[in-house]
Amino acid sequence: MTGADALFGVFAALACGGALGVAAFRSVARMAFSLVVCLSAVAGLFFLLNAPMVGATQLIVYVGGTVVLLIFGVMLTDAGVGRRMKIGLLETISMTFIAIGLAAALGWTAVGLGRAIPGAPVLDEEGVEIVAATPDTLRPIGLKFLGLGGESGVGFLLPFEIISVHLLVVLIGAAYLARAKRRVDATPETPPEATRETASDGLGEQA
Amino acid sequence: MSVPALLIAATFLPLVGALAGLTARWWRPRKDDRAAGFVASACILGSFGLALTAALRWDGPEPIAGSWYEIFSLAGVTLELGHHIDSLTLTMFCLVSLVASCVCVFALGYLSDELTHEHRDHSFEEELVRPGRFHLFFGYLCLFVTAMLLLVIGGNLFHVFVGWELVGACSYLLIGFYYERPIAGAAATKAFVVNRIGDAGFLIGLAALLAANGDVRFVSLFEAAGAGELSRTALLIGGFGVLAGCVGKSAQFPLQVWLPDAMAGPTPVSALVHSATMVAGGVYLIGRMTPALPGEVLLTVAYLGCATALIGAAPALFQTDLKGILAYSSISQLGYMMLALGVTGWGAGLFHLVTHAFFKSLMFLCAGSVIVACHHAQDVTKLGGLMRKMPVTAGAMLVGVIAISGLAIPGVTLFGEALSFSGFHSKDAILSHALAFTEANPAHAILFWVPLVTAGLTALYMVRLWGLTFAGTPGSATKGAHESPAVMLAPILILAGLAAFCAIGGDGGPLYGFLTRTAPEVGTFALFESPTEAAVDEAHHHAEMMGLIAAGLGAAAGLALFGPWRRAPGHARAEGLKDAAVVRWLRSGWGFDAVYRALAVRPTLLAGEVAALTDRSALDGAVHGTATLARRVARFERSVDERLVDGVVRGVGRLARGFGRLFGATQSGGLRQYVAALAACAVGLAVLAVVLLAG
Amino acid sequence: MTGYLIVSAVLLTCGVVCMASKRNAVGVLMGVELVLNAASVNFVAAAEFGPPAVPVQVATADAIGVGLDGQIAALFVIVLAAAEAAVALAIVLAFFNQHGTADVDAASELRG
């Protein structure tokens, strides 16, 4: 058992545990913490898979950005950190069965697929397998984006640009959707102006 | 711009004025606004300018022919629109646009009582009040000018026919301008129907020539006729057919009955459409077609013209209506033109067309001036003594009277010219040709004597007209009469100048010279012998003297009967003749109307009655029966509809609603249920895949 | 490879369970994040272990597995997840402003 395998075990355990935590906790705050753990562990898995670029992005965008966004969402929606929203017993039971079925199906597929693709042996010129090569992948990824480095010569510049435009549209759309609106069923004791101002303050930070 | 381009522009420029006039009720809703009249006048004046430029630019006697648009070409038969430009075309263009300009400006003043929302028409027993139609008049007038120029520019018979029908339609609109008056509506209909009779002949002639020649372009028609390629039958049918159209349009015997009635239109219209231009269209077309007309047709033209000259002149002697006299005079003068064309006097006939257009429109405008001054009284027996009140109009009218009578002072010369006005020269030319013709063909001697007598009659009735209107004791209707405004006098004076001096030099002068630059050569005919030019020249002196003597006698008689020294009021002099049956008969225009009513109108109406009766009894029965049947079928269909079709439709609706309820139950709107269902489905699919793929 | 795939399967299952059982809209969003992460783990794993993009004989160190395509797909997934989170949160906020709660069971106006 190599160090890599050991690390894999640690990260996998953290990821699965975090995921289970997200699913199991009732408190939104705890769920958010579990999610952070889970996503960080997945980033570690990416590093193990010779994908430092992806791992770094995972850490920065997900753990640093998206989760913070979610936590802000929790706070803004005032869902109540300690407030519980219970679901029915019948629903819980049926969901458990579905979850077990899904896990079984996916696990079976994963095992079957992993056996079918054991991992291609990478050979050098003499036909000797190169083990645990850790090439520098940042530059290849950049070149791949531009379509310069690889053999195919086809880059990912166009999808990248599309994603950029998509992001822009999404952010504008999000800002539009989340903009302060007069609450229809505004409670008479809270003046609508105050509500709107609080909301827009929060949104300003969010944007 | 080239000559054709100039003329085409001149043709369609008045269309702008027509559009302006016809749409003025939207862009100029105020009734006291002359804008449409100004636009129309500007357009027609522009048209005249273009035509004049074209006439000055045109060089050489060769006609310019061209095609605008081929309508179709099928099995060797071609119909197209195109132009044929020669001296006749250019003369007609200048003439039409010039007279139209004068009339249009005159109408600005004449129709000023239409510039109100409450125009009062006094010709009814109960005064009729209606909104004024000032704009509309100028719209129609411009439309007419375009149609007339389209007719004149036409390079083939079909194109001419198009313009021909358009001027007919415009004439209908203009005669019926005061359509509230029953007499105007009836006159418009009469003119239209009588013209259709002639046009039916025109259409037959057009078809015959088209079938024989393949196309009806004048150039090719003349070539084919000159080379003898066309069959005699085709030429005869074509010639007589076209002649029929011209007889209708130019109010020749026996279709002259519509013209006196057409005076129901506004006086400017009478001046332009029913004396100077449109009615001259028939003469123009005969002139245009002369090279392709066989001898029989020409001789018929001569005799018809001769008859018409006399038939028109006699009723004019006894008319009491100011415009009526002028109308019958127009018929008579048109007869002169036809006669000249018939006796191979091509130049003389068209020369008279031009001079007549000027002096007759002048006289109509003077009459209009009088009518306005005397509050729409136009009975000469109620007029009189207007000379002092309207000196300019009286003087201009006198110029017209002298011109149409063909009076001149022999022996006295001014700048090397006989002291005379335009009518003298043109009538002189006609009489010379007629005399030369009868000398060459003694059997047709009547063709000279009748016009000679008519020349005397013309002088007589014209002097009578002037004397009754302007001389003598003031009549009952002349109270408060005063001279017309400048906008009406200016065109009158211009036309007076033209009527006096346009024919200067006679048949050696510039107008005649220009007109005959493309004159067709006089052909040789089996039926009669064409007079030579030398014979015409020789006849000139005799004809001049005889014509002058006839006119002088007529004028002397007129002066004696109706001269300024007769102090008796006008109506007293007319009373004496009132009762004679022959006078009544002549005054009604030889009773043609009564004859036609008995021979054509009554039978037509009777046929209509019979048809209506048949319609009511037989056809209506069938129609009612069908309707009843249809109603029964409909009732049956309705029951089927309600029970069967509606039942099916309702059943489908119920079914759809049931399914909707069933599936609607699954749409809980709960997000979590959806996700659970999705996951369950994924599991189910996986199980299915395992089972199926493993098995 | 098998290990990564199993981790991915666990993440996905947990994500689905999370989406189906949380009444809090933010919890549902967290479930979505988990599902997306499961997908990107699969992508990166396939990039490392999947069938080679070029024949093995000429393969060099930086052209193994499905090549870098898997990693790039994972990058796209991350970026799209960020965008999705932004939009979804905006919707949740709008909903909250409207109804005063973030309970997804309250969002049943489209019920049939």
XYZ file of N, CA and C in Angstrom, chain B residues 381-502:
366
model
N -82.452 85.845 -74.196
C -83.572 86.792 -74.248
C -83.667 87.618 -72.979
N -83.019 87.145 -71.916
C -83.043 87.923 -70.672
C -81.774 88.735 -70.499
N -80.826 88.583 -71.421
C -79.597 89.366 -71.356
C -79.728 90.560 -72.281
N -78.642 91.233 -72.472
C -78.647 92.377 -73.372
C -77.992 93.579 -72.742
N -77.394 94.380 -73.597
C -76.819 95.630 -73.129
C -75.668 95.485 -72.175
N -74.977 94.344 -72.250
C -73.875 94.128 -71.309
C -72.598 94.829 -71.751
N -72.640 95.441 -72.944
C -71.419 96.015 -73.516
C -70.789 97.026 -72.569
N -71.652 97.862 -71.968
C -71.105 98.920 -71.114
C -70.648 98.370 -69.780
N -71.383 97.344 -69.288
C -71.043 96.811 -67.967
C -69.820 95.905 -68.023
N -69.641 95.203 -69.127
C -68.524 94.273 -69.230
C -67.773 94.539 -70.529
N -67.054 95.631 -70.631
C -66.450 95.987 -71.919
C -65.376 95.001 -72.372
N -64.602 94.500 -71.428
C -63.516 93.600 -71.839
C -64.101 92.311 -72.381
N -65.057 91.760 -71.650
C -65.676 90.521 -72.109
C -66.345 90.728 -73.464
N -67.045 91.866 -73.600
C -67.726 92.119 -74.863
C -66.727 92.209 -76.008
N -65.607 92.894 -75.753
C -64.596 93.025 -76.812
C -64.008 91.684 -77.193
N -63.686 90.890 -76.166
C -63.097 89.579 -76.450
C -64.080 88.715 -77.216
N -65.357 88.787 -76.812
C -66.369 87.996 -77.505
C -66.475 88.432 -78.956
N -66.340 89.730 -79.167
C -66.416 90.246 -80.535
C -65.274 89.679 -81.381
N -64.099 89.582 -80.794
C -62.977 88.971 -81.510
C -63.350 87.555 -81.916
N -63.940 86.809 -80.946
C -64.337 85.441 -81.262
C -65.366 85.390 -82.364
N -66.340 86.309 -82.303
C -67.405 86.311 -83.306
C -66.831 86.574 -84.692
N -65.949 87.560 -84.771
C -65.351 87.870 -86.084
C -64.530 86.682 -86.562
N -63.799 86.067 -85.627
C -62.947 84.952 -86.035
C -63.781 83.803 -86.564
N -64.842 83.429 -85.840
C -65.595 82.244 -86.258
C -66.390 82.534 -87.524
N -66.808 83.797 -87.693
C -67.580 84.115 -88.887
C -66.706 84.169 -90.129
N -65.412 84.276 -89.926
C -64.519 84.369 -91.076
C -64.607 85.714 -91.772
N -64.868 86.718 -90.990
C -64.965 88.062 -91.571
C -63.571 88.653 -91.765
N -63.454 89.440 -92.792
C -62.183 90.112 -93.048
C -62.473 91.335 -93.891
N -61.542 92.241 -93.910
C -61.704 93.412 -94.777
C -60.788 93.207 -95.972
N -61.347 92.883 -97.112
C -60.496 92.598 -98.268
C -59.834 93.872 -98.752
N -58.656 93.707 -99.288
C -57.955 94.834 -99.865
C -57.128 95.584 -98.848
N -57.633 95.683 -97.617
C -56.851 96.382 -96.600
C -55.816 95.412 -96.050
N -54.606 95.819 -96.050
C -53.569 94.927 -95.530
C -52.857 95.598 -94.381
N -52.415 94.761 -93.460
C -51.648 95.246 -92.308
C -50.387 94.396 -92.231
N -49.246 95.019 -92.314
C -47.963 94.287 -92.339
C -47.992 93.217 -93.425
N -48.590 93.560 -94.582
C -48.608 92.622 -95.698
C -49.596 91.506 -95.523
N -50.525 91.652 -94.568
C -51.516 90.608 -94.348
C -52.909 91.170 -94.567
N -53.805 90.308 -95.017
C -55.196 90.738 -95.073
C -55.662 90.983 -93.648
N -56.438 92.022 -93.445
C -56.878 92.365 -92.098
C -57.973 91.383 -91.688
N -57.596 90.371 -90.927
C -58.559 89.320 -90.616
C -58.075 88.549 -89.410
N -59.004 87.771 -88.826
C -58.649 86.943 -87.683
C -58.510 85.495 -88.114
N -58.165 84.640 -87.148
C -57.733 83.289 -87.510
C -58.790 82.512 -88.282
N -60.056 82.641 -87.865
C -61.093 81.825 -88.483
C -61.194 82.062 -89.979
N -60.939 83.256 -90.404
C -60.993 83.557 -91.827
C -60.026 82.674 -92.601
N -58.798 82.564 -92.106
C -57.788 81.793 -92.827
C -58.160 80.323 -92.907
N -58.591 79.763 -91.753
C -58.836 78.325 -91.772
C -60.089 78.000 -92.580
N -61.114 78.837 -92.432
C -62.332 78.560 -93.192
C -62.069 78.739 -94.678
N -61.273 79.715 -94.976
C -60.866 79.954 -96.351
C -60.155 78.735 -96.934
N -59.255 78.157 -96.120
C -58.541 76.977 -96.606
C -59.503 75.840 -96.869
N -60.482 75.682 -95.980
C -61.439 74.587 -96.149
C -62.265 74.801 -97.421
N -62.753 76.005 -97.581
C -63.586 76.276 -98.759
C -62.783 76.102 -100.039
N -61.512 76.496 -100.019
C -60.690 76.318 -101.213
C -60.602 74.849 -101.583
N -60.327 74.014 -100.570
C -60.218 72.589 -100.855
C -61.542 72.036 -101.352
N -62.629 72.478 -100.706
C -63.935 71.972 -101.125
C -64.225 72.382 -102.572
N -63.887 73.622 -102.879
C -64.149 74.101 -104.245
C -63.314 73.329 -105.261
N -62.035 73.164 -104.935
C -61.171 72.426 -105.859
C -61.675 71.008 -106.026
N -62.153 70.421 -104.935
C -62.642 69.050 -104.983
C -63.882 68.957 -105.874
N -64.799 69.911 -105.693
C -66.022 69.836 -106.489
C -65.758 70.174 -107.945
N -64.735 70.979 -108.163
C -64.394 71.236 -109.572
C -63.844 69.987 -110.224
N -63.063 69.211 -109.434
C -62.528 67.976 -109.997
C -63.602 66.907 -110.082
N -64.575 66.942 -109.194
C -65.635 65.943 -109.196
C -66.986 66.661 -109.187
N -67.476 67.058 -110.316
C -68.702 67.880 -110.359
C -69.894 67.186 -109.722
N -69.876 65.858 -109.627
C -71.025 65.161 -109.039
C -71.185 65.514 -107.574
N -70.102 65.914 -106.945
C -70.162 66.189 -105.518
C -70.218 67.684 -105.248
N -70.853 68.445 -106.118
C -70.867 69.908 -106.010
C -71.458 70.384 -104.700
N -72.360 69.575 -104.149
C -73.021 69.966 -102.898
C -72.006 70.172 -101.771
N -70.864 69.511 -101.878
C -69.859 69.598 -100.829
C -69.245 70.983 -100.736
N -69.471 71.821 -101.754
C -68.994 73.193 -101.639
C -70.116 74.145 -101.246
N -71.291 73.927 -101.830
C -72.362 74.900 -101.621
C -72.922 74.864 -100.203
N -73.070 73.701 -99.655
C -73.593 73.620 -98.284
C -72.674 74.351 -97.292
N -71.373 74.065 -97.282
C -70.526 74.823 -96.361
C -70.538 76.318 -96.640
N -70.691 76.686 -97.881
C -70.721 78.118 -98.190
C -71.932 78.770 -97.533
N -73.090 78.105 -97.687
C -74.297 78.625 -97.039
C -74.120 78.635 -95.529
N -73.535 77.557 -95.043
C -73.332 77.459 -93.597
C -72.449 78.585 -93.090
N -71.463 78.989 -93.898
C -70.591 80.095 -93.479
C -71.434 81.342 -93.245
N -72.409 81.568 -94.141
C -73.298 82.715 -93.954
C -74.113 82.562 -92.690
N -74.684 81.342 -92.483
C -75.485 81.101 -91.282
C -74.647 81.323 -90.021
N -73.390 80.875 -90.091
C -72.511 81.024 -88.931
C -72.391 82.489 -88.550
N -72.115 83.326 -89.554
C -71.983 84.754 -89.266
C -73.280 85.284 -88.674
N -74.411 84.813 -89.219
C -75.709 85.321 -88.759
C -75.944 84.981 -87.286
N -75.795 83.695 -86.940
C -76.141 83.350 -85.553
C -75.116 83.880 -84.575
N -73.901 84.057 -85.009
C -72.903 84.594 -84.088
C -73.146 86.077 -83.816
N -73.491 86.814 -84.882
C -73.805 88.223 -84.667
C -75.048 88.342 -83.800
N -76.024 87.425 -84.032
C -77.229 87.412 -83.206
C -76.861 87.194 -81.742
N -75.975 86.227 -81.520
C -75.559 85.939 -80.143
C -74.963 87.179 -79.493
N -74.054 87.801 -80.226
C -73.364 88.959 -79.638
C -74.350 90.098 -79.427
N -75.199 90.322 -80.452
C -76.135 91.428 -80.368
C -77.101 91.257 -79.209
N -77.663 90.045 -79.060
C -78.638 89.830 -78.000
C -77.999 89.944 -76.626
N -76.733 89.546 -76.538
C -76.105 89.521 -75.215
C -75.553 90.877 -74.820
N -74.840 91.485 -75.744
C -74.068 92.658 -75.341
C -74.666 93.979 -75.808
N -75.488 93.913 -76.864
C -76.017 95.157 -77.391
C -77.478 95.318 -76.969
N -78.066 96.408 -77.379
C -79.481 96.618 -77.118
C -79.760 97.070 -75.697
N -81.044 96.934 -75.331
C -81.463 97.375 -74.003
C -81.089 96.319 -72.973
N -80.642 96.723 -71.796
C -80.313 95.727 -70.760
C -81.513 94.852 -70.437
N -81.275 93.563 -70.365
C -82.349 92.603 -70.090
C -82.579 92.445 -68.610
N -83.546 91.575 -68.293
C -83.988 91.437 -66.907
C -82.920 90.822 -66.017
N -82.055 90.010 -66.596
C -81.104 89.280 -65.753
C -79.786 90.010 -65.581
N -79.681 91.193 -66.165
C -78.369 91.842 -66.141
C -78.219 92.808 -64.980
N -79.164 92.776 -64.059
C -79.103 93.716 -62.942
C -77.865 93.431 -62.092
N -77.121 94.467 -61.808
C -75.955 94.295 -60.937
C -74.790 93.595 -61.590
N -74.854 93.405 -62.883
C -73.751 92.725 -63.557
C -72.536 93.641 -63.593
N -71.361 93.043 -63.415
C -70.146 93.859 -63.512
C -69.040 92.983 -64.072
N -67.968 93.657 -64.471
C -66.886 92.938 -65.134
C -66.272 91.888 -64.190
N -65.809 90.779 -64.778
C -65.258 89.687 -63.983
C -63.882 90.055 -63.447
N -63.420 89.322 -62.405
C -62.099 89.624 -61.851
C -60.965 89.268 -62.821
N -59.766 89.744 -62.484
C -58.624 89.594 -63.389
C -58.286 88.136 -63.659
N -58.506 87.271 -62.637
C -58.125 85.873 -62.829
C -58.942 85.245 -63.950
N -60.151 85.794 -64.207
C -60.949 85.276 -65.312
C -60.672 86.040 -66.599
N -60.336 87.307 -66.479
C -60.118 88.085 -67.699
C -58.787 87.750 -68.359
N -57.776 87.441 -67.534
C -56.460 87.177 -68.118
C -56.496 86.031 -69.132
N -57.058 84.871 -68.787
C -57.120 83.801 -69.789
C -57.939 84.211 -71.009
N -58.996 84.993 -70.768
C -59.828 85.421 -71.904
C -59.002 86.269 -72.859
N -58.208 87.164 -72.290
C -57.409 88.045 -73.154
C -56.342 87.255 -73.904
N -55.719 86.303 -73.206
C -54.706 85.476 -73.892
C -55.342 84.736 -75.056
N -56.502 84.119 -74.780
C -57.167 83.368 -75.846
C -57.638 84.304 -76.958
N -58.042 85.521 -76.581
C -58.464 86.465 -77.611
C -57.302 86.776 -78.543
N -56.123 86.982 -77.929
C -54.950 87.236 -78.758
C -54.670 86.075 -79.692
N -54.756 84.878 -79.169
C -54.484 83.701 -80.001
C -55.549 83.546 -81.072
N -56.824 83.764 -80.689
C -57.902 83.610 -81.666
C -57.734 84.618 -82.787
N -57.197 85.761 -82.461
C -57.039 86.765 -83.495
C -55.845 86.477 -84.385
N -54.734 86.125 -83.775
C -53.494 86.163 -84.563
C -52.789 84.830 -84.725
N -53.351 83.718 -84.210
C -52.589 82.466 -84.266
C -52.397 82.003 -85.702
